[in-house]
CSV table of C-alpha atoms in Angstrom, one decimal:
chain,number,residue,atom,x,y,z
A,1,UNK,CA,4.2,-12.8,-24.5
A,2,UNK,CA,7.7,-14.1,-24.8
A,3,UNK,CA,8.9,-15.0,-28.3
A,4,UNK,CA,12.6,-15.2,-27.4
A,5,UNK,CA,12.8,-19.1,-27.3
A,6,UNK,CA,11.5,-19.3,-30.8
A,7,UNK,CA,13.7,-16.7,-32.4
A,8,UNK,CA,16.8,-18.8,-32.9
A,9,UNK,CA,14.8,-21.6,-34.6
A,10,UNK,CA,12.8,-19.2,-36.7
A,11,UNK,CA,13.3,-19.4,-40.5
A,12,UNK,CA,14.4,-16.1,-41.8
A,13,UNK,CA,11.8,-14.7,-44.2
A,14,UNK,CA,12.3,-12.2,-47.0
A,15,UNK,CA,10.7,-9.1,-45.6
A,16,UNK,CA,9.6,-6.2,-47.8
A,17,UNK,CA,8.6,-4.4,-44.6
A,18,UNK,CA,12.1,-4.4,-43.1
A,19,UNK,CA,12.4,-1.4,-40.8
A,20,UNK,CA,16.1,-1.4,-40.3
A,21,UNK,CA,19.3,-2.0,-42.3
A,22,UNK,CA,21.6,-1.1,-39.5
A,23,UNK,CA,24.2,-3.7,-38.5
A,24,UNK,CA,24.2,-4.3,-34.7
A,25,UNK,CA,27.2,-6.3,-33.4
A,26,UNK,CA,25.9,-6.9,-29.9
A,27,UNK,CA,22.7,-8.4,-28.4
A,28,UNK,CA,19.4,-6.7,-29.2
A,29,UNK,CA,16.4,-6.6,-26.8
A,30,UNK,CA,12.9,-6.0,-28.1
A,31,UNK,CA,9.9,-5.0,-25.9
A,32,UNK,CA,6.9,-4.3,-28.0
A,33,UNK,CA,3.1,-4.0,-27.6
A,34,UNK,CA,1.7,-7.1,-29.2
A,35,UNK,CA,2.7,-9.8,-31.7
A,36,UNK,CA,2.5,-7.5,-34.7
A,37,UNK,CA,5.4,-5.2,-33.6
A,38,UNK,CA,7.4,-8.1,-32.2
A,39,UNK,CA,7.2,-10.0,-35.5
A,40,UNK,CA,8.0,-6.9,-37.7
A,41,UNK,CA,11.0,-5.9,-35.6
A,42,UNK,CA,12.3,-9.5,-35.4
A,43,UNK,CA,12.1,-9.7,-39.2
A,44,UNK,CA,13.9,-6.4,-39.5
A,45,UNK,CA,17.3,-8.0,-38.5
A,46,UNK,CA,19.1,-9.9,-41.2
A,47,UNK,CA,20.6,-12.1,-38.4
A,48,UNK,CA,18.0,-13.0,-35.9
A,49,UNK,CA,20.8,-14.5,-33.8
A,50,UNK,CA,21.5,-11.1,-32.4
A,51,UNK,CA,18.0,-10.9,-30.8
A,52,UNK,CA,18.4,-12.1,-27.2
A,53,UNK,CA,15.0,-10.8,-25.9
A,54,UNK,CA,11.6,-10.5,-27.7
A,55,UNK,CA,8.8,-9.8,-25.2
A,56,UNK,CA,5.7,-7.7,-24.8
A,57,UNK,CA,6.1,-6.7,-21.1
A,58,UNK,CA,8.4,-4.6,-18.9
A,59,UNK,CA,9.2,-7.2,-16.3
A,60,UNK,CA,10.2,-10.0,-18.7
A,61,UNK,CA,12.6,-7.6,-20.5
A,62,UNK,CA,14.3,-6.6,-17.3
A,63,UNK,CA,14.8,-10.3,-16.4
A,64,UNK,CA,16.6,-10.8,-19.7
A,65,UNK,CA,18.7,-7.7,-19.2
A,66,UNK,CA,19.8,-9.1,-15.8
A,67,UNK,CA,21.2,-12.2,-17.4
A,68,UNK,CA,23.7,-10.7,-19.9
A,69,UNK,CA,24.8,-7.4,-21.5
A,70,UNK,CA,22.9,-6.0,-24.4
A,71,UNK,CA,23.9,-3.4,-26.9
A,72,UNK,CA,20.5,-2.1,-28.0
A,73,UNK,CA,17.0,-2.0,-26.7
A,74,UNK,CA,14.1,-1.0,-28.9
A,75,UNK,CA,10.7,-0.7,-27.2
A,76,UNK,CA,7.3,0.9,-27.6
A,77,UNK,CA,6.0,3.3,-25.0
A,78,UNK,CA,2.9,1.2,-24.5
A,79,UNK,CA,3.4,-2.4,-23.5
A,80,UNK,CA,1.0,-5.2,-22.7
A,81,UNK,CA,2.2,-4.8,-19.1
A,82,UNK,CA,4.4,-1.9,-18.0
A,83,UNK,CA,5.6,1.3,-19.6
A,84,UNK,CA,8.4,1.7,-22.2
A,85,UNK,CA,9.7,4.9,-20.7
A,86,UNK,CA,10.0,3.3,-17.2
A,87,UNK,CA,11.6,0.2,-18.9
A,88,UNK,CA,14.2,2.5,-20.4
A,89,UNK,CA,15.0,4.1,-17.1
A,90,UNK,CA,15.3,0.8,-15.3
A,91,UNK,CA,17.3,-0.7,-18.2
A,92,UNK,CA,19.8,2.2,-18.2
A,93,UNK,CA,20.3,1.9,-14.5
A,94,UNK,CA,21.0,-1.8,-14.9
A,95,UNK,CA,23.2,-1.4,-18.0
A,96,UNK,CA,24.5,2.2,-18.3
A,97,UNK,CA,26.1,1.5,-21.7
A,98,UNK,CA,22.9,0.2,-23.2
A,99,UNK,CA,21.5,2.2,-26.2
A,100,UNK,CA,17.7,2.6,-26.2
A,101,UNK,CA,15.2,3.7,-28.9
A,102,UNK,CA,11.6,4.3,-27.9
A,103,UNK,CA,8.8,4.2,-30.4
A,104,UNK,CA,6.1,6.5,-29.0
A,105,UNK,CA,2.8,5.1,-30.1
A,106,UNK,CA,1.2,8.0,-28.2
A,107,UNK,CA,3.1,10.5,-30.4
A,108,UNK,CA,4.4,12.3,-27.3
A,109,UNK,CA,6.9,12.2,-24.5
A,110,UNK,CA,5.3,12.4,-21.0
A,111,UNK,CA,6.4,15.6,-19.2
A,112,UNK,CA,8.1,13.6,-16.4
A,113,UNK,CA,10.5,12.0,-19.0
A,114,UNK,CA,11.0,14.9,-21.4
A,115,UNK,CA,14.3,16.1,-20.1
A,116,UNK,CA,15.6,12.8,-18.8
A,117,UNK,CA,19.3,12.3,-19.6
A,118,UNK,CA,18.8,8.6,-20.0
A,119,UNK,CA,16.1,9.0,-22.7
A,120,UNK,CA,18.4,9.1,-25.8
A,121,UNK,CA,16.1,8.5,-28.7
A,122,UNK,CA,12.3,8.7,-29.2
A,123,UNK,CA,10.5,8.3,-32.5
A,124,UNK,CA,6.8,9.3,-32.8
A,125,UNK,CA,4.5,6.9,-34.5
A,126,UNK,CA,3.2,9.6,-36.8
A,127,UNK,CA,6.6,10.1,-38.3
A,128,UNK,CA,7.0,6.5,-39.4
A,129,UNK,CA,3.7,6.4,-41.3
A,130,UNK,CA,5.0,8.2,-44.3
A,131,UNK,CA,8.7,7.7,-43.8
A,132,UNK,CA,10.5,4.8,-42.1
A,133,UNK,CA,13.8,6.7,-41.9
A,134,UNK,CA,13.3,8.3,-38.5
A,135,UNK,CA,13.5,4.9,-36.8
A,136,UNK,CA,16.7,4.0,-38.6
A,137,UNK,CA,18.1,7.5,-37.9
A,138,UNK,CA,17.3,7.0,-34.2
A,139,UNK,CA,19.2,3.7,-34.1
A,140,UNK,CA,22.2,5.2,-35.9
A,141,UNK,CA,22.1,8.1,-33.5
A,142,UNK,CA,22.3,6.1,-30.3
A,143,UNK,CA,24.9,3.7,-31.7
A,144,UNK,CA,26.9,6.9,-32.4
A,145,UNK,CA,26.3,8.2,-28.8
A,146,UNK,CA,23.9,11.0,-29.9
A,147,UNK,CA,20.4,12.0,-28.8
A,148,UNK,CA,17.5,11.9,-31.3
A,149,UNK,CA,13.9,13.1,-31.5
A,150,UNK,CA,11.9,12.6,-34.7
A,151,UNK,CA,10.4,15.5,-36.6
A,152,UNK,CA,7.0,16.0,-34.9
A,153,UNK,CA,8.6,15.7,-31.4
A,154,UNK,CA,11.0,18.4,-32.3
A,155,UNK,CA,8.4,20.7,-33.8
A,156,UNK,CA,5.5,19.9,-31.6
A,157,UNK,CA,3.2,19.5,-34.6
A,158,UNK,CA,1.9,16.2,-35.9
A,159,UNK,CA,1.7,15.7,-39.7
A,160,UNK,CA,-1.7,16.0,-41.4
A,161,UNK,CA,-3.5,12.6,-41.5
A,162,UNK,CA,-6.1,11.7,-44.1
A,163,UNK,CA,-8.3,8.7,-43.1
A,164,UNK,CA,-10.0,7.0,-46.0
A,165,UNK,CA,-13.1,4.9,-45.8
A,166,UNK,CA,-12.6,1.1,-45.9
A,167,UNK,CA,-14.9,-1.7,-47.0
A,168,UNK,CA,-15.8,-4.5,-44.5
A,169,UNK,CA,-13.2,-6.7,-46.2
A,170,UNK,CA,-10.5,-4.1,-46.0
A,171,UNK,CA,-11.2,-3.6,-42.3
A,172,UNK,CA,-10.9,-7.4,-41.9
A,173,UNK,CA,-7.5,-7.5,-43.7
A,174,UNK,CA,-6.2,-4.6,-41.7
A,175,UNK,CA,-7.3,-6.4,-38.5
A,176,UNK,CA,-5.5,-9.6,-39.5
A,177,UNK,CA,-2.4,-7.6,-40.4
A,178,UNK,CA,-2.5,-6.0,-37.0
A,179,UNK,CA,-2.5,-9.5,-35.4
A,180,UNK,CA,0.8,-10.1,-37.1
A,181,UNK,CA,-0.4,-12.5,-39.7
A,182,UNK,CA,1.5,-13.4,-42.8
A,183,UNK,CA,-0.1,-13.5,-46.3
A,184,UNK,CA,-0.4,-17.2,-46.0
A,185,UNK,CA,-2.1,-17.0,-42.5
A,186,UNK,CA,-4.4,-14.3,-43.8
A,187,UNK,CA,-5.3,-16.5,-46.7
A,188,UNK,CA,-6.2,-19.3,-44.4
A,189,UNK,CA,-8.2,-17.0,-42.1
A,190,UNK,CA,-10.2,-15.7,-45.1
A,191,UNK,CA,-10.4,-19.0,-46.9
A,192,UNK,CA,-8.8,-17.6,-50.1
A,193,UNK,CA,-5.7,-18.3,-52.0
A,194,UNK,CA,-2.3,-16.8,-50.9
A,195,UNK,CA,-2.2,-14.8,-54.2
A,196,UNK,CA,-5.7,-13.3,-53.4
A,197,UNK,CA,-4.5,-12.5,-49.9
A,198,UNK,CA,-1.5,-10.6,-51.4
A,199,UNK,CA,-3.8,-8.7,-53.7
A,200,UNK,CA,-6.0,-7.7,-50.7
A,201,UNK,CA,-3.0,-6.4,-48.8
A,202,UNK,CA,-1.6,-4.5,-51.8
A,203,UNK,CA,-5.0,-2.9,-52.4
A,204,UNK,CA,-5.3,-1.9,-48.7
A,205,UNK,CA,-1.9,-0.3,-48.8
A,206,UNK,CA,-2.9,1.7,-51.9
A,207,UNK,CA,-6.1,2.9,-50.3
A,208,UNK,CA,-4.3,3.9,-47.1
A,209,UNK,CA,-1.6,5.7,-49.1
A,210,UNK,CA,1.3,3.8,-47.4
A,211,UNK,CA,4.2,1.7,-48.6
A,212,UNK,CA,4.1,-1.3,-46.4
A,213,UNK,CA,2.0,-3.2,-43.8
A,214,UNK,CA,3.8,-1.6,-40.8
A,215,UNK,CA,2.8,1.9,-42.0
A,216,UNK,CA,-0.7,0.5,-42.7
A,217,UNK,CA,-1.2,-0.7,-39.2
A,218,UNK,CA,0.2,2.4,-37.7
A,219,UNK,CA,-2.1,4.6,-39.8
A,220,UNK,CA,-5.0,2.3,-39.0
A,221,UNK,CA,-4.2,2.9,-35.3
A,222,UNK,CA,-4.0,6.6,-35.6
A,223,UNK,CA,-7.3,6.7,-37.6
A,224,UNK,CA,-9.1,4.5,-35.0
A,225,UNK,CA,-9.6,1.7,-37.5
A,226,UNK,CA,-7.7,-1.0,-35.6
A,227,UNK,CA,-6.2,-1.6,-32.1
A,228,UNK,CA,-3.2,-3.6,-31.0
């Protein structure tokens, strides 16, 4: 999936789930597993004009990096095609000054990459569920020429996770969120009003004990409730 051609024409939405408040002056590349992550990360930047690549596979990202210099690459370890860690290695070989942050959906760094000098910043999925700051801290670290590992990667212990029971409707809403749908799109899918859709989402966040839909989907993934 390549959303890059649509980014420049995309109307900027107010986003309560904004993951980053960091200002990036150069071009940003995003390589994410699925529409949900791509959409969330694209919406995280106040100026979407800085996004020069928004894809879900390794090869497409490399092709964009071949065309022009980028300042920052944010990718997930799992991609629809390819591997985020291998993408990082290839990208740094191609552009040595490129700063890269990897979101580890597997909550771990494979042994073969653990001590790689080119792997500057890695954030475990588990550390974002209750606190979005690790991701922002990782971006600030690499922009400042520092290495970063989020808390559970440093300690080797994942935080305790409580998985609540969901009703069939709540599972349905979570699945639609994971597909990257907005409240309006969820309302259309469920044949309800947009206000009712917002109510469903807020109720789901409360039941899951999270603050936003990004954390909701990540927790749903860790609890085996949803897949991306």
